[in-house]
Short mmCIF file of C-alpha atoms in Angstrom, two decimals:
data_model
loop_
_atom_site.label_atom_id
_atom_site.label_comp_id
_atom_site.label_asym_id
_atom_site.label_seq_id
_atom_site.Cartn_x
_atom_site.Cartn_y
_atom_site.Cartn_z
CA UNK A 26 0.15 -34.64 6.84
CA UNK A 27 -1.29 -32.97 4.20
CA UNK A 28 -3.16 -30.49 5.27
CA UNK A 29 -4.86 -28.27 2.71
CA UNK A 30 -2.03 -25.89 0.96
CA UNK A 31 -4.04 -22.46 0.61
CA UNK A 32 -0.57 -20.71 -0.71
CA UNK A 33 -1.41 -18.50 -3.78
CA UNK A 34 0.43 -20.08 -7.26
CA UNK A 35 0.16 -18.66 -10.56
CA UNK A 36 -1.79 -20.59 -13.20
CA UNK A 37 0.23 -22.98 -15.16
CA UNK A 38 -2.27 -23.24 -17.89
CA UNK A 39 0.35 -21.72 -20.67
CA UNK A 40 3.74 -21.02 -18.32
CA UNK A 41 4.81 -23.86 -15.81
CA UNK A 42 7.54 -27.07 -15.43
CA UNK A 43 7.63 -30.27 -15.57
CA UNK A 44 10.04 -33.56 -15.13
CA UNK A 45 10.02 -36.82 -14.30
CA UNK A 46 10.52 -38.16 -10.87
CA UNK A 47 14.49 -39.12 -10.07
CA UNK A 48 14.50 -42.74 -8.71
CA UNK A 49 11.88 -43.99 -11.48
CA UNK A 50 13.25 -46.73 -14.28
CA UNK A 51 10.71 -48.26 -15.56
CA UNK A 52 6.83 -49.27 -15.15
CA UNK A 53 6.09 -52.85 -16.44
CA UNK A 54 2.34 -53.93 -16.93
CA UNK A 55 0.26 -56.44 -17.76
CA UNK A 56 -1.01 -59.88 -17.02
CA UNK A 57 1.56 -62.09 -15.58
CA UNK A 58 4.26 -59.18 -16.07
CA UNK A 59 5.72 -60.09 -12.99
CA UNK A 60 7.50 -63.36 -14.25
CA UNK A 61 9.56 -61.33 -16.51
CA UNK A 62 9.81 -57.80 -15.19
CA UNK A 63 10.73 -58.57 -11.84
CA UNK A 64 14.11 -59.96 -12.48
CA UNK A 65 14.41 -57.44 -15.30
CA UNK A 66 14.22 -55.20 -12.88
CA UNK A 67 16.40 -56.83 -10.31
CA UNK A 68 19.46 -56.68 -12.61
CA UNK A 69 18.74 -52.75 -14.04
CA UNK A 70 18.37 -52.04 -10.26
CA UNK A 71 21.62 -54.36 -9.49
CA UNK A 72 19.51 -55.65 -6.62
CA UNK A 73 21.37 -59.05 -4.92
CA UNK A 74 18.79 -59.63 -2.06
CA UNK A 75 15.31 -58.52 -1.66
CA UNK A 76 13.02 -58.07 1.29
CA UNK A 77 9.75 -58.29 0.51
CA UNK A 78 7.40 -56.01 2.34
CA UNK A 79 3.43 -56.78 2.40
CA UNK A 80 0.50 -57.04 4.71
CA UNK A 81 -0.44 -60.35 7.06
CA UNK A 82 -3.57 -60.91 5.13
CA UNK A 83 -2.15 -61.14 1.32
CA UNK A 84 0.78 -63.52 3.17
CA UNK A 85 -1.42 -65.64 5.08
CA UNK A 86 -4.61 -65.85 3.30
CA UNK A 87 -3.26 -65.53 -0.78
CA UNK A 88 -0.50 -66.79 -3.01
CA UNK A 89 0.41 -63.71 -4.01
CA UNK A 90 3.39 -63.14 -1.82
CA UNK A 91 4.58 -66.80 -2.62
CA UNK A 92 4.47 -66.35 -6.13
CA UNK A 93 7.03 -63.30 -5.54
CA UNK A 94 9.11 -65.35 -3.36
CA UNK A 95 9.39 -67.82 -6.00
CA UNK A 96 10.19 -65.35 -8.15
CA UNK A 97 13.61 -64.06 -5.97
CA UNK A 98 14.50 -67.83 -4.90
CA UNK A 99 14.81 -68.64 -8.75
CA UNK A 100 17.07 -65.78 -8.94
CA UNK A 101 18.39 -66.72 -5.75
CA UNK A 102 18.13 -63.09 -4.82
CA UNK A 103 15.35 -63.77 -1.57
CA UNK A 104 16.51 -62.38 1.56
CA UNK A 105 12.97 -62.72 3.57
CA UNK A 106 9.51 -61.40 3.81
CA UNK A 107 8.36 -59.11 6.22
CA UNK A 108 4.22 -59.12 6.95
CA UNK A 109 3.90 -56.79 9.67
CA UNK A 110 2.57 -53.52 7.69
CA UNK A 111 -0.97 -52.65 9.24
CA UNK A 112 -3.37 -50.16 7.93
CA UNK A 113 -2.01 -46.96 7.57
CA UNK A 114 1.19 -47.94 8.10
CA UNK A 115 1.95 -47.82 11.79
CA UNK A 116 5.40 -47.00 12.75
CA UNK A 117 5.94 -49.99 14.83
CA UNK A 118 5.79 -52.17 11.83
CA UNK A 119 8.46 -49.76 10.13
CA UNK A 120 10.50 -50.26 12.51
CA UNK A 121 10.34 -53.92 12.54
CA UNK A 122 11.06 -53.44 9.01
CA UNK A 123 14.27 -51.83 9.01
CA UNK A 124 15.32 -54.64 11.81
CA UNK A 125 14.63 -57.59 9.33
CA UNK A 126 16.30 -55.22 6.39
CA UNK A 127 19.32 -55.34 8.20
CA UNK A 128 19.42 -58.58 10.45
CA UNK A 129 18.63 -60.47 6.77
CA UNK A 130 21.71 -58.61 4.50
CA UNK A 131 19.27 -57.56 1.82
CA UNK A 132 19.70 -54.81 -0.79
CA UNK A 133 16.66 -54.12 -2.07
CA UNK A 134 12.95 -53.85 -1.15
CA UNK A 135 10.19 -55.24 -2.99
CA UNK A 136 6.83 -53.92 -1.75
CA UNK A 137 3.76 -56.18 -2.62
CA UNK A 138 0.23 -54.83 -1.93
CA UNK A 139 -1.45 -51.99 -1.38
CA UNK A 140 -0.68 -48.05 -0.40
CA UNK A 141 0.08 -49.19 3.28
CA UNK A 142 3.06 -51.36 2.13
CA UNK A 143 4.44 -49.01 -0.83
CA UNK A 144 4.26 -46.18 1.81
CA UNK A 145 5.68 -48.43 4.59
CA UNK A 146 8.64 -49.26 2.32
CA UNK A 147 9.49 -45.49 1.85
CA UNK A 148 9.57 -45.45 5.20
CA UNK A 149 11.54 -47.77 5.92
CA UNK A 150 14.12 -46.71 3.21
CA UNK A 151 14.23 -42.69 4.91
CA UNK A 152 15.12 -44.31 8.47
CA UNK A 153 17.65 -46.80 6.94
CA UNK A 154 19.26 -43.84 5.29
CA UNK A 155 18.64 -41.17 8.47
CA UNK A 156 21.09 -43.97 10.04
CA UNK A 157 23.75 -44.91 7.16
CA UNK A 158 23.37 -41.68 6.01
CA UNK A 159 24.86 -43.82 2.93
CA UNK A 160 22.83 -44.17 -0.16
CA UNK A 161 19.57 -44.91 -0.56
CA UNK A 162 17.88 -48.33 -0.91
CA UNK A 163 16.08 -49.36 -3.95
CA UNK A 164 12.15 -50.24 -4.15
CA UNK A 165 10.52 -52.30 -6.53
CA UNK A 166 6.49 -52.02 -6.03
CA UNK A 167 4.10 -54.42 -7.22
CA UNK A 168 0.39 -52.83 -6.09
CA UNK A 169 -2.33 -55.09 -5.64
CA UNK A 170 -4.71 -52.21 -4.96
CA UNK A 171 -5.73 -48.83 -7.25
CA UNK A 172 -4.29 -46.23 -4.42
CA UNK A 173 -1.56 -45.40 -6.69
CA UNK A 174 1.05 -44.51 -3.80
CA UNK A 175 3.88 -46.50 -6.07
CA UNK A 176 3.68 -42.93 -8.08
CA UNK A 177 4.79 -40.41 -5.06
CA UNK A 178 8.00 -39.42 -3.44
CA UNK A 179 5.80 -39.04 0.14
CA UNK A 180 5.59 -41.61 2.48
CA UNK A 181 2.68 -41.24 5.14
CA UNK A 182 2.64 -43.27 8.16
CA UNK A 183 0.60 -43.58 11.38
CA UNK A 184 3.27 -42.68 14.33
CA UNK A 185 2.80 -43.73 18.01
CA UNK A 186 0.05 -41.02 18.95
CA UNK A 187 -2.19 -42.63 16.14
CA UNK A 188 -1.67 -39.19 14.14
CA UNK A 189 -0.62 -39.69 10.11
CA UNK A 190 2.17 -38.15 9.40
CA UNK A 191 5.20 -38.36 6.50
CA UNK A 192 8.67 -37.74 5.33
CA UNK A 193 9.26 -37.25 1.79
CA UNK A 194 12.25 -37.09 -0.78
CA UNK A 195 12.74 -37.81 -4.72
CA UNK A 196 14.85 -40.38 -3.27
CA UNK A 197 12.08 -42.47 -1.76
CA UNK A 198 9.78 -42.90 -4.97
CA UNK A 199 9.96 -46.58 -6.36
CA UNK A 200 12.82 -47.52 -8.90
CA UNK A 201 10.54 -50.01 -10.37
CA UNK A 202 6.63 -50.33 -10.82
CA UNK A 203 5.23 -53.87 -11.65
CA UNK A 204 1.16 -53.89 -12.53
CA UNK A 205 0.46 -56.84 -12.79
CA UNK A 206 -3.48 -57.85 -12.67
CA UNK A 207 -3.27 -61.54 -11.98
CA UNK A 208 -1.78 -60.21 -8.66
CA UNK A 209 -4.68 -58.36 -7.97
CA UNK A 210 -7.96 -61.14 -7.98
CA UNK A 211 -7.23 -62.03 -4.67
CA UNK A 212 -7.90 -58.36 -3.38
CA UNK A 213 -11.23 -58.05 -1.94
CA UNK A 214 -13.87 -56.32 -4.06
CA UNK A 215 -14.61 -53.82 -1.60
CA UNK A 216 -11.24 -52.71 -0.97
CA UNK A 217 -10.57 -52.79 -5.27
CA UNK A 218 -13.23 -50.99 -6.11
CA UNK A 219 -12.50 -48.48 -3.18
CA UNK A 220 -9.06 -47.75 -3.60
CA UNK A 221 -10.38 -46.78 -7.42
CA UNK A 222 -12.86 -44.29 -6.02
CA UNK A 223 -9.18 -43.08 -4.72
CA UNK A 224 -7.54 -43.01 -7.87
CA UNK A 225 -10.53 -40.95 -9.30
CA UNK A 226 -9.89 -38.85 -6.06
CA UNK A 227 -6.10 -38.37 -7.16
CA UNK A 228 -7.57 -37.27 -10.93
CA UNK A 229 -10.26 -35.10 -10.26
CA UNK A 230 -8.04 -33.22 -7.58
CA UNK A 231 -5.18 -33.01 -9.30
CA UNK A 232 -7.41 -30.96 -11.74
CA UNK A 233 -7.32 -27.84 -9.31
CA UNK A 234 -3.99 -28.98 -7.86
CA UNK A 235 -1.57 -26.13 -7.72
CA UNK A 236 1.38 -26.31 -10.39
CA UNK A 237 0.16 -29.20 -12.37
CA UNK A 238 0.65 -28.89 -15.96
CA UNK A 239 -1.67 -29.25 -18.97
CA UNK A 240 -0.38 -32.78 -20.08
CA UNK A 241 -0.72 -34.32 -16.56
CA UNK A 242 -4.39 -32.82 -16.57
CA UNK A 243 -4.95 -34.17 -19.94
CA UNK A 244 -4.05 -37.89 -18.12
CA UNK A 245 -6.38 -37.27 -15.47
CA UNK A 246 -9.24 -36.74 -17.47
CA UNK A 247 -8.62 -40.15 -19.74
CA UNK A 248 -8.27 -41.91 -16.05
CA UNK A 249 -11.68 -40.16 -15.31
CA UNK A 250 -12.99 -41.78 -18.28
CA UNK A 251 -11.42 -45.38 -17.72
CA UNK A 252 -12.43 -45.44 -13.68
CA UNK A 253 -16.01 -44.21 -14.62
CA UNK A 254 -15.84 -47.25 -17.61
CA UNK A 255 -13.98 -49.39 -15.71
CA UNK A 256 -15.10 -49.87 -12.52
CA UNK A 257 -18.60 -51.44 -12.49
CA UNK A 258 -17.41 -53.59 -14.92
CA UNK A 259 -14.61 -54.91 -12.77
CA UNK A 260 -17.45 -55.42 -10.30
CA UNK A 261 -19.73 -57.08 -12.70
CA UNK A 262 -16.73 -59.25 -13.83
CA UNK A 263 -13.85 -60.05 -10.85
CA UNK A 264 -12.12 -62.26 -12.87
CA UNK A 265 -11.69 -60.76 -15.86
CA UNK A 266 -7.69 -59.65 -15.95
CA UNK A 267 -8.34 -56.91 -19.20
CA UNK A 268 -10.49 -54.62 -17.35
CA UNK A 269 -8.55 -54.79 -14.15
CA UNK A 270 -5.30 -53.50 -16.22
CA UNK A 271 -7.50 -51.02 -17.65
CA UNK A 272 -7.95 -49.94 -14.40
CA UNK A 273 -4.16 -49.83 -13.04
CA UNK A 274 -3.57 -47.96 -16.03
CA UNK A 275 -5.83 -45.12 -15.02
CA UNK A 276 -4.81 -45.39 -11.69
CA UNK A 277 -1.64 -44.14 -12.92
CA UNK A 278 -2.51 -42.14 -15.40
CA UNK A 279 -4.17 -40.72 -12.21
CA UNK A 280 -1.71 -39.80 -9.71
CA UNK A 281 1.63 -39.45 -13.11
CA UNK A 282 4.99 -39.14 -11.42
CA UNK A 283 6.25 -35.71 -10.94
CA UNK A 284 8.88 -33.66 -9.73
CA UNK A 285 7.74 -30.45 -8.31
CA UNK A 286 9.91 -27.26 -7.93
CA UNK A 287 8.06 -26.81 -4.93
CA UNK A 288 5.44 -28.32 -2.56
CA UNK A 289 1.95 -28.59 -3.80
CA UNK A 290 -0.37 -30.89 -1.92
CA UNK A 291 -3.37 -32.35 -3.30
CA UNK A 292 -6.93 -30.83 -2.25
CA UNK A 293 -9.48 -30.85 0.45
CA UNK A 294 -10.99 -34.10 -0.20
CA UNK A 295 -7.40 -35.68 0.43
CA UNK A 296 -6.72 -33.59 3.23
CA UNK A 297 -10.00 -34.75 4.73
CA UNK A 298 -9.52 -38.22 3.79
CA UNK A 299 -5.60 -38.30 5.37
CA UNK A 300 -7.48 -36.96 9.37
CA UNK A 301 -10.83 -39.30 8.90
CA UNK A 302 -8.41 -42.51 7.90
CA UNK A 303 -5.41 -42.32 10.82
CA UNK A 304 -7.83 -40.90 13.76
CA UNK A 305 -10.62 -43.31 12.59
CA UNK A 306 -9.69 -46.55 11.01
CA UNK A 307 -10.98 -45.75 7.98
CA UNK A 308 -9.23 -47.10 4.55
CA UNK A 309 -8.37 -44.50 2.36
CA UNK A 310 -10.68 -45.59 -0.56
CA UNK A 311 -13.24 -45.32 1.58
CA UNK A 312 -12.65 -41.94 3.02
CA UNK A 313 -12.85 -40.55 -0.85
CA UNK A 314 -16.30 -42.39 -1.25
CA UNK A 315 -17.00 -40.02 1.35
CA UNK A 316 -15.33 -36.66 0.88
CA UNK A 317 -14.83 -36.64 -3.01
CA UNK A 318 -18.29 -35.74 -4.18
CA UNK A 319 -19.17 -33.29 -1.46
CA UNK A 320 -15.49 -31.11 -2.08
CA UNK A 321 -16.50 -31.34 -5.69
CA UNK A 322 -20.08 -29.81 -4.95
CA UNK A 323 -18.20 -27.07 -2.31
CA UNK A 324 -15.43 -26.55 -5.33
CA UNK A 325 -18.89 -25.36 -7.72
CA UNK A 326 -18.93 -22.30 -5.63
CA UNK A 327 -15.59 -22.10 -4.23
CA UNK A 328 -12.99 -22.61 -6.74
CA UNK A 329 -11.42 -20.07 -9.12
CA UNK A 330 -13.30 -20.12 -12.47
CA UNK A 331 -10.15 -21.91 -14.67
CA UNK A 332 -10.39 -24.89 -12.09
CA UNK A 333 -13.93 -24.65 -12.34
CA UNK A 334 -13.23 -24.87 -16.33
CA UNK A 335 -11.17 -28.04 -15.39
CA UNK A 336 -13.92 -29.74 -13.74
CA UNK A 337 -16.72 -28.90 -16.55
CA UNK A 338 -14.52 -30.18 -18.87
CA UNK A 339 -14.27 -33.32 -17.70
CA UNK A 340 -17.87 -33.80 -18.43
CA UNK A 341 -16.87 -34.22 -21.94
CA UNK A 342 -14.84 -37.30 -21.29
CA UNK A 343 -17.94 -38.79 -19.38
CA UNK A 344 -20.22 -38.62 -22.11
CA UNK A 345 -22.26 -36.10 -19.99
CA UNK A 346 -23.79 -32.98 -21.95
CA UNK A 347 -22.60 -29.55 -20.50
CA UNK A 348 -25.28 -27.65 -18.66
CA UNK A 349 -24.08 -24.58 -19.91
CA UNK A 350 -23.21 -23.39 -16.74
CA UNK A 351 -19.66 -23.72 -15.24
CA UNK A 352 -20.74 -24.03 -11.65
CA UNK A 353 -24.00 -26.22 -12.35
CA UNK A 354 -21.39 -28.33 -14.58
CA UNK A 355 -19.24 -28.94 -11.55
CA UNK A 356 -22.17 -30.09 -9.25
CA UNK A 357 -23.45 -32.18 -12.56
CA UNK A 358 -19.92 -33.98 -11.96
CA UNK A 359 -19.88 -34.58 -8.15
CA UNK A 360 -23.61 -36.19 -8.87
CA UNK A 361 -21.68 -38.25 -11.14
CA UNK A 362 -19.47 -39.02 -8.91
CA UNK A 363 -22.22 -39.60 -5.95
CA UNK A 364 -23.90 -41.92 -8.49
CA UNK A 365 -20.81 -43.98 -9.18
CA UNK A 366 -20.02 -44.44 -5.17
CA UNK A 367 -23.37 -45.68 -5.03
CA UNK A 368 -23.86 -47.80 -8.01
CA UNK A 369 -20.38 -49.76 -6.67
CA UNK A 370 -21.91 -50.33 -3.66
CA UNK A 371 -19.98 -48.02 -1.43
CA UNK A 372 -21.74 -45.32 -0.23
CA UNK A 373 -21.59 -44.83 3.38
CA UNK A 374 -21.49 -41.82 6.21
CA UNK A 375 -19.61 -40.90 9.21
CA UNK A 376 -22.19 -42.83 11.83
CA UNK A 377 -21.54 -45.95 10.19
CA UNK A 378 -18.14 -45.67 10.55
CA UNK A 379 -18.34 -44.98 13.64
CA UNK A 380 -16.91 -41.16 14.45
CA UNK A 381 -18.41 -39.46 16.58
CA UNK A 382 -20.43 -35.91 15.85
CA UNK A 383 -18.98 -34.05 18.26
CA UNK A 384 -15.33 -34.12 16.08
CA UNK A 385 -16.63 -32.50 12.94
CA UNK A 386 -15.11 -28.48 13.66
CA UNK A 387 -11.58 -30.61 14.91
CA UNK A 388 -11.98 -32.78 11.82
CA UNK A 389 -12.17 -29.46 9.63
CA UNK A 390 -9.44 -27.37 11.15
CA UNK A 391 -6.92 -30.65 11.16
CA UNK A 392 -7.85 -30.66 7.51
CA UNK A 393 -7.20 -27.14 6.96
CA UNK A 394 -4.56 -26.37 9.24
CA UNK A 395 -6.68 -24.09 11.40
CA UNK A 396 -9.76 -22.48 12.30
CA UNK A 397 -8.65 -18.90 11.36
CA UNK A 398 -9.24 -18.97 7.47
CA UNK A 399 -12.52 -17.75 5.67
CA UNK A 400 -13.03 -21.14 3.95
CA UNK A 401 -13.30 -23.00 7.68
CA UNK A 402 -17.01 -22.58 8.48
CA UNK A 403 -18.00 -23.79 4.78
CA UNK A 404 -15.52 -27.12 5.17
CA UNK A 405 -16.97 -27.62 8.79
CA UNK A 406 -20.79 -27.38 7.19
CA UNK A 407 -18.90 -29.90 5.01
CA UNK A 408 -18.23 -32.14 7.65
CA UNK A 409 -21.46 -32.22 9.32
CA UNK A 410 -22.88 -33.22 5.87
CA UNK A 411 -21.05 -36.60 5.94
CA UNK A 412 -23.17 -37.48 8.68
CA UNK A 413 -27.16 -38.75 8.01
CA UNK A 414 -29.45 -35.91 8.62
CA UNK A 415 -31.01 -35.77 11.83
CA UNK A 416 -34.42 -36.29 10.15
CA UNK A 417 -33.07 -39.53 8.34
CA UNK A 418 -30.38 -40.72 11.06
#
């Protein structure tokens, strides 16, 4: 699952494509949106009887679920909730999913929580239809993280050799998107703030991403802006519902639905991020506090000089004076970056969680899809440098 996508594409700085994603009806947001928007959606959707999809620790140890299950018994349109999605979405819990989709006579999914459940639910949808071979079922997503998976047709997954892997179609994007920020004070900080060191992830890649267009670039530098603004004020202020919509807007604004006439993954800090999180454990938010910064400093010398114009331009939006140099303006963003990690508390290396050295050169070709490409000895050096130094380890 998406490993680095070195195909050659043509620059879509003034010739390219763009359109909406199919499935997609509406994004509702703001505080206490749900009340209103879910059953809005419910009836545009023609959805009878939901499953709701979410994680065992927002069931057991939040109201959120319960205020969603209200939500569907007042509608009388509950069919059950299913807790069983783990980290990274293990296939197991799919499974289960598609058991208690069926066994309970529901219609509809509603995912609640983070990227593990939105992607979960996808999953769950492709398998349903890979067996009806009937249409496909509706989602309605309510996030209660930044990751911003509500926004993709892809659904990765952990399968049973602990490897991440996905299916994707235009069919399995969300039909509905709630944001809703009372929803999300009951995340924990560390996991809030990380997943929005993975929305700025999803922005400042999708600068250099292949066939993205101008206005989707244009997004991803006001996201840079509101995740740089955003963020340590979140963490200064937990409760405070304005700045945490502020922030699910960039998140968006971050990863914008698109169709694609073709395949075009995101970049190496991604592909990095998808081996380190399966293999190792490791949440996705904090796998880009890891790789983000470094693949921006590698992208000063490595990248094409129009992405490197991107990258210096988003400089601007930061408030941050040019150097005058395109590559030294690309390493002045990844300290930026670096310096944001670490002023939210969430700077950390390979050693501390736990992988071991020995897997950097497997860690780099997994990424990369191979150790045959000129780029592979500069992303293993990469690597290496997520570990301490030995002088400082």
């Amino acid at each position: 699952m998406s490993i680095l996508d070195s195909t050659a594409h043509s620059s879509t700085a003034t010739h390219g494509y763009y359109a909406w994603t199919d499935t997609l009806k509406g994004v509702y947001y703001g505080a206490g949106s749900v009340q209103t928007a879910l059953p809005t959606l419910l009836d545009l959707l023609d959805g009878h009887k939901a499953l709701i999809v979410t994680g065992k620790s927002l069931y057991t140890k939040t109201e959120v679920v319960k205020k969603v299950e209200a939500i569907l018994k007042s509608k009388n349109a509950y069919g059950g909730t299913f807790w069983e999605i783990g980290e990274h979405s293990p296939i197991a819990g799919i499974r289960n999913g598609a058991t208690k989709f069926k066994e309970a006579g529901c219609d509809i999914i509603v995912a609640v929580g983070g990227g593990s459940p939105v992607d979960a639910t996808k999953a769950i949808i492709y398998y349903l239809q890979q067996e009806t071979k009937g249409p496909f079922v509706k989602q309605i997503a309510i996030p209660t993280t930044l990751s911003a998976a509500e926004y993709t047709i892809g659904a990765g997954y952990t399968n049973e050799d602990g490897v991440k892997v996905a299916v994707s179609d235009q069919q399995l994007a969300p039909s509905g998107i709630i944001l809703d920020s009372e929803l999300t004070l009951d995340t924990p900080e560390r996991l809030w703030l990380s997943t929005g060191i993975r929305a700025l992830d999803h922005a400042v890649e999708n600068l250099y991403r292949p066939l993205i267009p101008p206005p989707m670039k244009a997004l991803c530098y006001v996201a840079l802006r509101d995740l740089f603004t955003y963020l340590p004020k979140s963490k200064a202020d937990p409760s405070n519902v304005t700045y945490r919509t502020k922030l699910q807007l960039a998140s968006w604004m971050s990863l914008w639905p698109i169709k694609l006439q073709k395949y075009s993954a995101l970049g190496l800090s991604h592909a990095l991020g998808h081996k380190l999180g399966a293999r190792y454990s490791i949440g996705h938010g904090i796998t880009s506090c890891l790789t983000l910064a470094p693949t921006v400093h590698y992208k000063a010398t490595s990248a094409s000089e129009e992405d490197k114009q991107w990258l210096s331009d988003a400089l601007f939006y930061l408030r941050i004076p040019t150097t005058g140099s395109l590559e030294s303006d690309v390493h002045t963003l990844a300290d930026a970056i670096d310096k944001l990690v670490a002023e939210l508390g969430l700077k950390t290396n390979l050693e501390e969680q736990n992988v071991p050295r020995a897997d950097a050169e497997s860690i780099a070709a997994q990424a990369i899809g191979g150790k045959d490409g000129p780029e592979y000895p500069h992303v293993v050096d990469l690597v290496k440098s997520l570990w301490p130094s030995a002088t400082s380890a």
